[in-house]
mmCIF file of C-alpha atoms in Angstrom:
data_model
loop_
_atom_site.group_PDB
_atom_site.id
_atom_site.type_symbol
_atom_site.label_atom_id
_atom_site.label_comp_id
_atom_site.label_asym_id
_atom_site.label_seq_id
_atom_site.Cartn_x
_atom_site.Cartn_y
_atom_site.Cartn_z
ATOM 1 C CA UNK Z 1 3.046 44.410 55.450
ATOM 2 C CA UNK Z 2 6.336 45.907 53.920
ATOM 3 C CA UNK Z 3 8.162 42.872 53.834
ATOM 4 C CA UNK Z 4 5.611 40.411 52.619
ATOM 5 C CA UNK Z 5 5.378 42.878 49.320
ATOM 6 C CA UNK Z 6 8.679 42.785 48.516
ATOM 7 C CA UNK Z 7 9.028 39.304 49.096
ATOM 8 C CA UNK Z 8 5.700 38.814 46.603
ATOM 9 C CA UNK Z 9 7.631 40.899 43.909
ATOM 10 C CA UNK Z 10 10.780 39.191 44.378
ATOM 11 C CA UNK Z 11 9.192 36.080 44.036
ATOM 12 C CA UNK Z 12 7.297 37.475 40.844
ATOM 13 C CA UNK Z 13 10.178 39.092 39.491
ATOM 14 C CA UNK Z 14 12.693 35.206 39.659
ATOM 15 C CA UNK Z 15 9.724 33.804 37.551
ATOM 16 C CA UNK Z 16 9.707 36.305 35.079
ATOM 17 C CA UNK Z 17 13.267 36.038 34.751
ATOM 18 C CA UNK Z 18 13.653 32.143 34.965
ATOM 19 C CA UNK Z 19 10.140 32.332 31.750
ATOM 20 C CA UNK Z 20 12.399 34.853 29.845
ATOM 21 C CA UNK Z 21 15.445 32.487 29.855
ATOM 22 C CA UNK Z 22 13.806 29.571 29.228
ATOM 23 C CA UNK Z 23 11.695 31.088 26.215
ATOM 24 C CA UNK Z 24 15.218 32.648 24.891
ATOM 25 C CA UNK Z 25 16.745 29.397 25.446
ATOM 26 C CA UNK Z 26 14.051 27.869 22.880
ATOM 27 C CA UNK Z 27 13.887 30.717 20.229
ATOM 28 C CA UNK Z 28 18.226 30.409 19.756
ATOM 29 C CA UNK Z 29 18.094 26.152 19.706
ATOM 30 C CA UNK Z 30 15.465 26.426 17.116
ATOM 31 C CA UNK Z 31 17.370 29.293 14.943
ATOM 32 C CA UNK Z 32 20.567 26.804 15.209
ATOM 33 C CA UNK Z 33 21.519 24.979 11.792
ATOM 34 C CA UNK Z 34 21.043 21.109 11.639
ATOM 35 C CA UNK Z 35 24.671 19.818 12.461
ATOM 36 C CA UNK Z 36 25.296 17.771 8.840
ATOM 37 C CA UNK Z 37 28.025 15.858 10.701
ATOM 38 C CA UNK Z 38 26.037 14.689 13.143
ATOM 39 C CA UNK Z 39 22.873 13.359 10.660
ATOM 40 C CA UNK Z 40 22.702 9.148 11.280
ATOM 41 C CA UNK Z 41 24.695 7.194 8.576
ATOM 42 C CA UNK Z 42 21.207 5.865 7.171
ATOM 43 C CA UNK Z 43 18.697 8.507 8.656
ATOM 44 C CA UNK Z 44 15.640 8.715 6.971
ATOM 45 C CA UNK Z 45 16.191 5.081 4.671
ATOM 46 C CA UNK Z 46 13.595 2.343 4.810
ATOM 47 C CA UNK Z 47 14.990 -1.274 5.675
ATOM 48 C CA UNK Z 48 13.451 -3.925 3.502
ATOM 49 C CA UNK Z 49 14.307 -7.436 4.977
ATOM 50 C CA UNK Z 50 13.766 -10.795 1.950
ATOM 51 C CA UNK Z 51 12.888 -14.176 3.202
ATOM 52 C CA UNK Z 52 15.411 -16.810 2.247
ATOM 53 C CA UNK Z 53 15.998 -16.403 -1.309
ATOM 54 C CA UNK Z 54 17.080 -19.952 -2.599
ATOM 55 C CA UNK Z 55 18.618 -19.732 -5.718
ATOM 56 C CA UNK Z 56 19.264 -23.128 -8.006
ATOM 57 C CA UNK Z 57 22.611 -22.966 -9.885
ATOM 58 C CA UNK Z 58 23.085 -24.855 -12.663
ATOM 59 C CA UNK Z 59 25.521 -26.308 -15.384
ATOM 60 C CA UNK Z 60 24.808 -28.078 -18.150
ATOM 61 C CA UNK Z 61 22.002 -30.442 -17.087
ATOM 62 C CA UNK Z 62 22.634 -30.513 -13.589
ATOM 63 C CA UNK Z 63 22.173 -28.199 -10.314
ATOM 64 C CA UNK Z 64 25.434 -27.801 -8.685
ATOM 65 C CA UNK Z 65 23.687 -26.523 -5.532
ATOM 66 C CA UNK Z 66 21.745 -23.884 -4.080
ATOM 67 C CA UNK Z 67 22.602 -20.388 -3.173
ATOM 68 C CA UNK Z 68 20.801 -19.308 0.125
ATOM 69 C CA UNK Z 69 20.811 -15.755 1.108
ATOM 70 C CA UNK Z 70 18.650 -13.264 3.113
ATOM 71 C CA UNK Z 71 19.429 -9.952 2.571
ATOM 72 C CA UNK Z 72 18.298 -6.377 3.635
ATOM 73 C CA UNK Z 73 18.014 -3.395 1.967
ATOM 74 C CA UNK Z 74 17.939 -0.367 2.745
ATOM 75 C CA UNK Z 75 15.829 2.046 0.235
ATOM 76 C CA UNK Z 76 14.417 5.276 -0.174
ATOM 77 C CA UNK Z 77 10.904 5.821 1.065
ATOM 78 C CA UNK Z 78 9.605 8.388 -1.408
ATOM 79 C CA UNK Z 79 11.220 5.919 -4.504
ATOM 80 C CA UNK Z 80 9.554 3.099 -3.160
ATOM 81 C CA UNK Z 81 5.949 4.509 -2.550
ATOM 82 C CA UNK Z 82 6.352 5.093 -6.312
ATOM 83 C CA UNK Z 83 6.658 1.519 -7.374
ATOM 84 C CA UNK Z 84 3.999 -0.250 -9.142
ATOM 85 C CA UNK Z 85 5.874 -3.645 -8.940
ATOM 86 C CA UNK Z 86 5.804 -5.415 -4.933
ATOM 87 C CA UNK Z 87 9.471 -4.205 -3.673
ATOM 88 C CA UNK Z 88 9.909 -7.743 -2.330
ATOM 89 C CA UNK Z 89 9.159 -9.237 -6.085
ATOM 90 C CA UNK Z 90 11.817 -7.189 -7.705
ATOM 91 C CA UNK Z 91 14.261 -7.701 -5.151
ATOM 92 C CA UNK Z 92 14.332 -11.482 -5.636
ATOM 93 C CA UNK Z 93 14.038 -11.571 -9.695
ATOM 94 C CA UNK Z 94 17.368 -9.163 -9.468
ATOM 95 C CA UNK Z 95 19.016 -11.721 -7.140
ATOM 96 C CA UNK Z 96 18.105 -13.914 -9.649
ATOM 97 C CA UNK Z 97 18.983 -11.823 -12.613
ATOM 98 C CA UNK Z 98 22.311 -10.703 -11.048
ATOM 99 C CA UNK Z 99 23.268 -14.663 -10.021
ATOM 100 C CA UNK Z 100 22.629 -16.227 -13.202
ATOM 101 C CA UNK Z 101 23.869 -12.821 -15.320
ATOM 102 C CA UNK Z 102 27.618 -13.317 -13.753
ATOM 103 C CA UNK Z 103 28.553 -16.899 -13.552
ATOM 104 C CA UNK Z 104 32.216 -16.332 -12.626
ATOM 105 C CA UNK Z 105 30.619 -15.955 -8.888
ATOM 106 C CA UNK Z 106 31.991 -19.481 -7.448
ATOM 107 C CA UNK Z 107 30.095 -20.249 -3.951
ATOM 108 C CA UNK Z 108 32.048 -23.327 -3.507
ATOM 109 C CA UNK Z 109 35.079 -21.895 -2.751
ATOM 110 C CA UNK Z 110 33.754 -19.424 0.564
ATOM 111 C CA UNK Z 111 37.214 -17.828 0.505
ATOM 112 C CA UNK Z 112 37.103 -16.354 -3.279
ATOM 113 C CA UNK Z 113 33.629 -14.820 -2.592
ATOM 114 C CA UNK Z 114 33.847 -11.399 -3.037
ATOM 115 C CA UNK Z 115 30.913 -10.278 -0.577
ATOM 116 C CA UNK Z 116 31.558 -6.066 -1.177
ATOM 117 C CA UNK Z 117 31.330 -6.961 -5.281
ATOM 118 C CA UNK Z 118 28.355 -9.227 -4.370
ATOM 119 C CA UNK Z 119 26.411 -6.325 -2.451
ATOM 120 C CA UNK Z 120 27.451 -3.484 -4.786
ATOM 121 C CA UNK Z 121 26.928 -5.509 -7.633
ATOM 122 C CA UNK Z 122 22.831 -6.246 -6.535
ATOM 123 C CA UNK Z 123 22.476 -3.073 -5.128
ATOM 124 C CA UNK Z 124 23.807 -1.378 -8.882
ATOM 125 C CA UNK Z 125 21.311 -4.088 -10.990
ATOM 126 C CA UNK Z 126 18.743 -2.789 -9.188
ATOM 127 C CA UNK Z 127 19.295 1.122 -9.232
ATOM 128 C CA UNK Z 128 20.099 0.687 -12.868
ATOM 129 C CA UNK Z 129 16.655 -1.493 -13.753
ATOM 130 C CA UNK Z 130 15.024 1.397 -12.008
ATOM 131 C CA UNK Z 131 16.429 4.097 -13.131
ATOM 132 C CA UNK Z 132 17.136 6.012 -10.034
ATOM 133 C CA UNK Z 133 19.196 5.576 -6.774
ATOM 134 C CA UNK Z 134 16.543 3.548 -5.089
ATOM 135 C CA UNK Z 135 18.816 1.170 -3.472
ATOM 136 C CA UNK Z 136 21.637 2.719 -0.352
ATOM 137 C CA UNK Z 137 22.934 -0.493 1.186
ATOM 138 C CA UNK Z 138 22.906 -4.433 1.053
ATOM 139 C CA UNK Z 139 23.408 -5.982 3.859
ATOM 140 C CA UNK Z 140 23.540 -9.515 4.207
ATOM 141 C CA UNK Z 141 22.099 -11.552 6.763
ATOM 142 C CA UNK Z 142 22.264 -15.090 5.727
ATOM 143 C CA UNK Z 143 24.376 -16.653 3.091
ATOM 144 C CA UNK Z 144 24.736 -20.745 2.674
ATOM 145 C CA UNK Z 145 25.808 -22.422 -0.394
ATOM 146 C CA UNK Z 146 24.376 -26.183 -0.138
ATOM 147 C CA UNK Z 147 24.823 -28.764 -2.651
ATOM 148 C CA UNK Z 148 22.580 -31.372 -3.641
ATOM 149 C CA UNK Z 149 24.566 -34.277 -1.696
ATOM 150 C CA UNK Z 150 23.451 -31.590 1.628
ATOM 151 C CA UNK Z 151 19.864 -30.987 0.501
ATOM 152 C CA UNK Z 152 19.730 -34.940 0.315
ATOM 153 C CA UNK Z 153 21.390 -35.493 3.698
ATOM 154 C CA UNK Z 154 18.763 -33.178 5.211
ATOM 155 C CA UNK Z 155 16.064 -34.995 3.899
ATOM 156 C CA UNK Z 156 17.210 -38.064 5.128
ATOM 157 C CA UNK Z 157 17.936 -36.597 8.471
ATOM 158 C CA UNK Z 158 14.247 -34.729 9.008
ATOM 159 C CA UNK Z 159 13.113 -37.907 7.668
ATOM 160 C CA UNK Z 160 14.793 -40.384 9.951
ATOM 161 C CA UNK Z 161 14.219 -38.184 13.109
ATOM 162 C CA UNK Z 162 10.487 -37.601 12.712
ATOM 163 C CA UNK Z 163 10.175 -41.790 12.330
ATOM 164 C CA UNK Z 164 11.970 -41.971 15.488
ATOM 165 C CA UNK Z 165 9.754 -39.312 16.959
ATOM 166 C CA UNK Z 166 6.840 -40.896 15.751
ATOM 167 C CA UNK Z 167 8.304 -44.484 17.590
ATOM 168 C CA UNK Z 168 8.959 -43.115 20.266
ATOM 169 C CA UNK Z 169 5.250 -41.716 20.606
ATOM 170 C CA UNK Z 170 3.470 -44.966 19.958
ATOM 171 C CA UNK Z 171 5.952 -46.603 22.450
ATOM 172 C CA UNK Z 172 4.568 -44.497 25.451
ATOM 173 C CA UNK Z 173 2.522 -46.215 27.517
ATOM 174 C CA UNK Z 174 -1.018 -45.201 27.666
ATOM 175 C CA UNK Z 175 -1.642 -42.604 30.615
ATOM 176 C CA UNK Z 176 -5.412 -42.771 30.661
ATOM 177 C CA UNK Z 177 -5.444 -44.422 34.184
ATOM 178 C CA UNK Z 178 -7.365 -47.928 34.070
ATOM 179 C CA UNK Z 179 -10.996 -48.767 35.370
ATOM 180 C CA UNK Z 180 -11.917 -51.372 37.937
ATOM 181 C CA UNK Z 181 -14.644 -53.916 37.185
#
């Protein structure tokens, strides 16, 4: 019975070491401090993604086109549990407010367009109409610029391809399969 004692206390003795290490182990990671340069670019932010935004842009009497965008934002949590006004709302009246507030911004010519003054410049309107950094990032997913000779085309297109999808349905013969007298 000698042996089969010390191999029991041994055996006792490896798990008592290999709990003690892995309960050490635990209590130093925990004690560690959080490694700042390691923290996610955007931990912590809420995205906020707009449906197509379609902005009309006018001069004089006429529209010039429309201004198409879908953007996403990327905001503060705690700020925006604290608004009163639908985030979505006030991100689309700012849009608006921003477009029609600086009409130097030329979307006809796709190679002027600033996109970093565009972004900074909505993501700033907003923070200031707030009145705290509510706003981190604009992204942008989508942005068109059509004009109205496009918007017409489109029309016409959809238009001309559901009549020939409708023609093309009548035109099928009937399948019902035919009864004998």
């Amino acid at each position: 019975m000698g042996p089969v004692i010390k191999f029991i206390a041994a055996a006792l003795w490896i798990v008592a070491v290999t709990l003690g290490a892995v309960f050490y182990s635990f209590q130093a990671a925990a004690n560690l401090p959080a490694d700042e340069a390691n923290k996610p670019l955007l931990g912590g932010l809420d995205y906020v993604k707009t449906d197509v935004i379609s902005v009309p842009l006018l001069g004089g009497e006429r529209v010039h086109g429309y201004f198409l965008t879908r953007l996403v934002y990327t905001v503060e949590p705690k700020e925006a549990a604290k608004m009163s006004v639908p985030m979505d709302v006030l991100l689309v009246d700012q849009v608006y407010s921003y477009l029609y507030g600086n009409p130097q911004i030329d979307f006809t010519q796709y190679d002027k367009l600033d996109l970093d003054a565009f972004r900074n410049g909505i993501r700033d309107s907003i923070n200031t109409r707030i009145g705290s950094k509510l706003v981190h990032e604009v992204m942008v997913e989508q942005i068109d610029f059509l004009t109205p000779d496009d918007v017409r085309d489109n029309a016409v297109r959809k238009r001309s391809s559901a009549a020939d999808a409708a023609a093309t349905e009548s035109a099928k013969p009937d399948a019902s399969p035919a009864t004998a007298h």
